[in-house]
mmCIF file with all atom_site columns, C-alpha atoms in Angstrom:
data_model
loop_
_atom_site.group_PDB
_atom_site.id
_atom_site.type_symbol
_atom_site.label_atom_id
_atom_site.label_alt_id
_atom_site.label_comp_id
_atom_site.label_asym_id
_atom_site.label_entity_id
_atom_site.label_seq_id
_atom_site.pdbx_PDB_ins_code
_atom_site.Cartn_x
_atom_site.Cartn_y
_atom_site.Cartn_z
_atom_site.occupancy
_atom_site.B_iso_or_equiv
_atom_site.pdbx_formal_charge
_atom_site.auth_seq_id
_atom_site.auth_comp_id
_atom_site.auth_asym_id
_atom_site.auth_atom_id
_atom_site.pdbx_PDB_model_num
ATOM 1  C CA . MET S 1 1  ? 192.756 -82.279 39.283 1.00 86.00 ? 68  MET S CA 1
ATOM 2  C CA . LYS S 1 2  ? 189.608 -81.011 37.016 1.00 92.00 ? 69  LYS S CA 1
ATOM 3  C CA . PHE S 1 3  ? 186.091 -81.685 38.378 1.00 89.00 ? 70  PHE S CA 1
ATOM 4  C CA . ARG S 1 4  ? 182.550 -81.298 36.885 1.00 93.00 ? 71  ARG S CA 1
ATOM 5  C CA . PHE S 1 5  ? 178.792 -81.507 38.843 1.00 92.00 ? 72  PHE S CA 1
ATOM 6  C CA . ASP S 1 6  ? 176.704 -83.923 37.116 1.00 90.00 ? 73  ASP S CA 1
ATOM 7  C CA . ASN S 1 7  ? 173.514 -82.591 37.471 1.00 93.00 ? 74  ASN S CA 1
ATOM 8  C CA . LYS S 1 8  ? 171.653 -85.752 35.889 1.00 93.00 ? 75  LYS S CA 1
ATOM 9  C CA . ASN S 1 9  ? 173.563 -88.235 38.838 1.00 88.00 ? 76  ASN S CA 1
ATOM 10 C CA . LYS S 1 10 ? 174.006 -85.444 41.749 1.00 91.00 ? 77  LYS S CA 1
ATOM 11 C CA . LYS S 1 11 ? 178.028 -86.210 41.832 1.00 90.00 ? 78  LYS S CA 1
ATOM 12 C CA . ILE S 1 12 ? 180.895 -84.569 41.307 1.00 90.00 ? 79  ILE S CA 1
ATOM 13 C CA . GLN S 1 13 ? 182.575 -85.810 38.494 1.00 91.00 ? 80  GLN S CA 1
ATOM 14 C CA . VAL S 1 14 ? 186.184 -86.257 37.834 1.00 88.00 ? 81  VAL S CA 1
ATOM 15 C CA . ILE S 1 15 ? 186.793 -84.932 34.411 1.00 91.00 ? 82  ILE S CA 1
ATOM 16 C CA . GLY S 1 16 ? 190.462 -84.945 34.319 1.00 90.00 ? 83  GLY S CA 1
ATOM 17 C CA . TYR S 1 17 ? 194.228 -84.662 35.826 1.00 89.00 ? 84  TYR S CA 1
ATOM 18 C CA . ASP S 1 18 ? 197.075 -82.489 35.568 1.00 93.00 ? 85  ASP S CA 1
ATOM 19 C CA . LEU S 1 19 ? 200.050 -84.125 37.078 1.00 90.00 ? 86  LEU S CA 1
ATOM 20 C CA . SER S 1 20 ? 204.093 -83.649 37.222 1.00 93.00 ? 87  SER S CA 1
ATOM 21 C CA . TYR S 1 21 ? 207.042 -85.784 39.272 1.00 91.00 ? 88  TYR S CA 1
ATOM 22 C CA . LYS S 1 22 ? 210.031 -87.268 39.753 1.00 92.00 ? 89  LYS S CA 1
ATOM 23 C CA . LYS S 1 23 ? 210.723 -91.064 39.645 1.00 88.00 ? 90  LYS S CA 1
ATOM 24 C CA . GLY S 1 24 ? 214.304 -92.084 39.509 1.00 89.00 ? 91  GLY S CA 1
ATOM 25 C CA . LYS S 1 25 ? 216.157 -89.449 37.743 1.00 90.00 ? 92  LYS S CA 1
ATOM 26 C CA . LYS S 1 26 ? 213.471 -88.510 35.094 1.00 92.00 ? 93  LYS S CA 1
ATOM 27 C CA . ASN S 1 27 ? 211.063 -85.961 35.252 1.00 94.00 ? 94  ASN S CA 1
ATOM 28 C CA . TYR S 1 28 ? 207.396 -86.453 33.874 1.00 93.00 ? 95  TYR S CA 1
ATOM 29 C CA . SER S 1 29 ? 204.272 -84.072 33.418 1.00 94.00 ? 96  SER S CA 1
ATOM 30 C CA . LYS S 1 30 ? 201.526 -86.027 32.383 1.00 92.00 ? 97  LYS S CA 1
ATOM 31 C CA . SER S 1 31 ? 197.380 -84.326 31.572 1.00 93.00 ? 98  SER S CA 1
ATOM 32 C CA . PHE S 1 32 ? 194.336 -86.981 31.102 1.00 90.00 ? 99  PHE S CA 1
ATOM 33 C CA . ASN S 1 33 ? 190.738 -86.048 29.877 1.00 91.00 ? 100 ASN S CA 1
ATOM 34 C CA . PHE S 1 34 ? 188.802 -88.541 31.200 1.00 87.00 ? 101 PHE S CA 1
ATOM 35 C CA . ILE S 1 35 ? 185.973 -87.148 28.501 1.00 88.00 ? 102 ILE S CA 1
ATOM 36 C CA . THR S 1 36 ? 187.412 -86.840 25.502 1.00 90.00 ? 103 THR S CA 1
ATOM 37 C CA . GLY S 1 37 ? 190.442 -90.185 26.547 1.00 89.00 ? 104 GLY S CA 1
ATOM 38 C CA . LYS S 1 38 ? 193.379 -87.757 25.235 1.00 93.00 ? 105 LYS S CA 1
ATOM 39 C CA . PHE S 1 39 ? 196.477 -87.787 27.061 1.00 92.00 ? 106 PHE S CA 1
ATOM 40 C CA . TYR S 1 40 ? 199.845 -86.119 27.007 1.00 94.00 ? 107 TYR S CA 1
ATOM 41 C CA . SER S 1 41 ? 202.754 -87.397 28.567 1.00 93.00 ? 108 SER S CA 1
ATOM 42 C CA . THR S 1 42 ? 206.171 -86.140 28.343 1.00 95.00 ? 109 THR S CA 1
ATOM 43 C CA . SER S 1 43 ? 210.078 -86.707 30.352 1.00 94.00 ? 110 SER S CA 1
ATOM 44 C CA . SER S 1 44 ? 213.035 -85.488 30.415 1.00 95.00 ? 111 SER S CA 1
ATOM 45 C CA . PHE S 1 45 ? 216.614 -86.769 31.204 1.00 93.00 ? 112 PHE S CA 1
ATOM 46 C CA . ASP S 1 46 ? 219.643 -85.349 30.632 1.00 90.00 ? 113 ASP S CA 1
ATOM 47 C CA . GLY S 1 47 ? 218.444 -83.051 28.686 1.00 87.00 ? 114 GLY S CA 1
ATOM 48 C CA . LYS S 1 48 ? 216.733 -84.990 26.448 1.00 95.00 ? 115 LYS S CA 1
ATOM 49 C CA . LYS S 1 49 ? 212.360 -85.051 25.826 1.00 95.00 ? 116 LYS S CA 1
ATOM 50 C CA . GLU S 1 50 ? 210.217 -87.068 24.683 1.00 95.00 ? 117 GLU S CA 1
ATOM 51 C CA . GLU S 1 51 ? 206.619 -86.410 24.230 1.00 96.00 ? 118 GLU S CA 1
ATOM 52 C CA . THR S 1 52 ? 204.291 -88.562 23.854 1.00 93.00 ? 119 THR S CA 1
ATOM 53 C CA . SER S 1 53 ? 200.416 -88.252 23.233 1.00 95.00 ? 120 SER S CA 1
ATOM 54 C CA . GLY S 1 54 ? 197.026 -90.508 22.283 1.00 92.00 ? 121 GLY S CA 1
ATOM 55 C CA . TRP S 1 55 ? 193.875 -91.776 22.966 1.00 91.00 ? 122 TRP S CA 1
ATOM 56 C CA . ALA S 1 56 ? 192.780 -94.070 25.565 1.00 82.00 ? 123 ALA S CA 1
ATOM 57 C CA . SER S 1 57 ? 190.333 -96.571 25.423 1.00 75.00 ? 124 SER S CA 1
ATOM 58 C CA . GLU S 1 58 ? 187.568 -98.091 27.638 1.00 69.00 ? 125 GLU S CA 1
ATOM 59 C CA . LEU S 1 59 ? 187.314 -94.919 29.631 1.00 75.00 ? 126 LEU S CA 1
ATOM 60 C CA . GLN S 1 60 ? 184.553 -95.352 32.524 1.00 79.00 ? 127 GLN S CA 1
ATOM 61 C CA . ASN S 1 61 ? 182.821 -92.391 34.036 1.00 83.00 ? 128 ASN S CA 1
ATOM 62 C CA . ILE S 1 62 ? 184.669 -91.044 37.778 1.00 81.00 ? 129 ILE S CA 1
ATOM 63 C CA . TYR S 1 63 ? 182.846 -89.944 40.930 1.00 84.00 ? 130 TYR S CA 1
ATOM 64 C CA . ILE S 1 64 ? 184.578 -88.870 43.854 1.00 82.00 ? 131 ILE S CA 1
ATOM 65 C CA . GLU S 1 65 ? 182.429 -90.788 46.831 1.00 77.00 ? 132 GLU S CA 1
ATOM 66 C CA . ASN S 1 66 ? 185.276 -91.071 49.164 1.00 72.00 ? 133 ASN S CA 1
ATOM 67 C CA . LEU S 1 67 ? 188.612 -89.256 49.224 1.00 71.00 ? 134 LEU S CA 1
ATOM 68 C CA . ASN S 1 68 ? 190.550 -92.118 49.611 1.00 76.00 ? 135 ASN S CA 1
ATOM 69 C CA . GLY S 1 69 ? 193.507 -94.289 48.596 1.00 78.00 ? 136 GLY S CA 1
ATOM 70 C CA . ASP S 1 70 ? 191.827 -96.389 46.189 1.00 80.00 ? 137 ASP S CA 1
ATOM 71 C CA . PHE S 1 71 ? 190.003 -93.285 45.073 1.00 73.00 ? 138 PHE S CA 1
ATOM 72 C CA . PHE S 1 72 ? 193.706 -92.259 43.614 1.00 74.00 ? 139 PHE S CA 1
ATOM 73 C CA . ASN S 1 73 ? 194.893 -95.060 42.986 1.00 78.00 ? 140 ASN S CA 1
ATOM 74 C CA . LYS S 1 74 ? 191.841 -95.884 40.289 1.00 71.00 ? 141 LYS S CA 1
ATOM 75 C CA . LEU S 1 75 ? 193.099 -91.794 38.760 1.00 68.00 ? 142 LEU S CA 1
ATOM 76 C CA . LEU S 1 76 ? 196.051 -92.838 38.669 1.00 70.00 ? 143 LEU S CA 1
ATOM 77 C CA . LEU S 1 77 ? 196.113 -96.161 37.061 1.00 70.00 ? 144 LEU S CA 1
ATOM 78 C CA . HIS S 1 78 ? 195.540 -94.391 33.990 1.00 57.00 ? 145 HIS S CA 1
ATOM 79 C CA . GLY S 1 79 ? 198.444 -92.522 33.653 1.00 55.00 ? 146 GLY S CA 1
ATOM 80 C CA . ASN S 1 80 ? 200.820 -95.443 34.759 1.00 58.00 ? 147 ASN S CA 1
ATOM 81 C CA . GLU S 1 81 ? 200.248 -97.204 31.611 1.00 54.00 ? 148 GLU S CA 1
ATOM 82 C CA . ILE S 1 82 ? 201.970 -93.852 30.086 1.00 51.00 ? 149 ILE S CA 1
ATOM 83 C CA . ASP S 1 83 ? 205.160 -93.831 31.626 1.00 50.00 ? 150 ASP S CA 1
#
């Protein structure tokens, strides 16, 4: 995860994340920038590689208030749409 301190709100803001994982027999890598809305996604299976990139809409600021399951689910919600 990537963070920065928001001086105006006096809170820690999540500005993006990079994630790699395996789901079934596919390997995934994702990068998401919550400031610009830009995302990159790569998946590979049987030596074939697929790359996707684009722009997300309707982003909201995400601040760290509680590091719990609900917080991480909120972050990953954006990334699940680009599997």
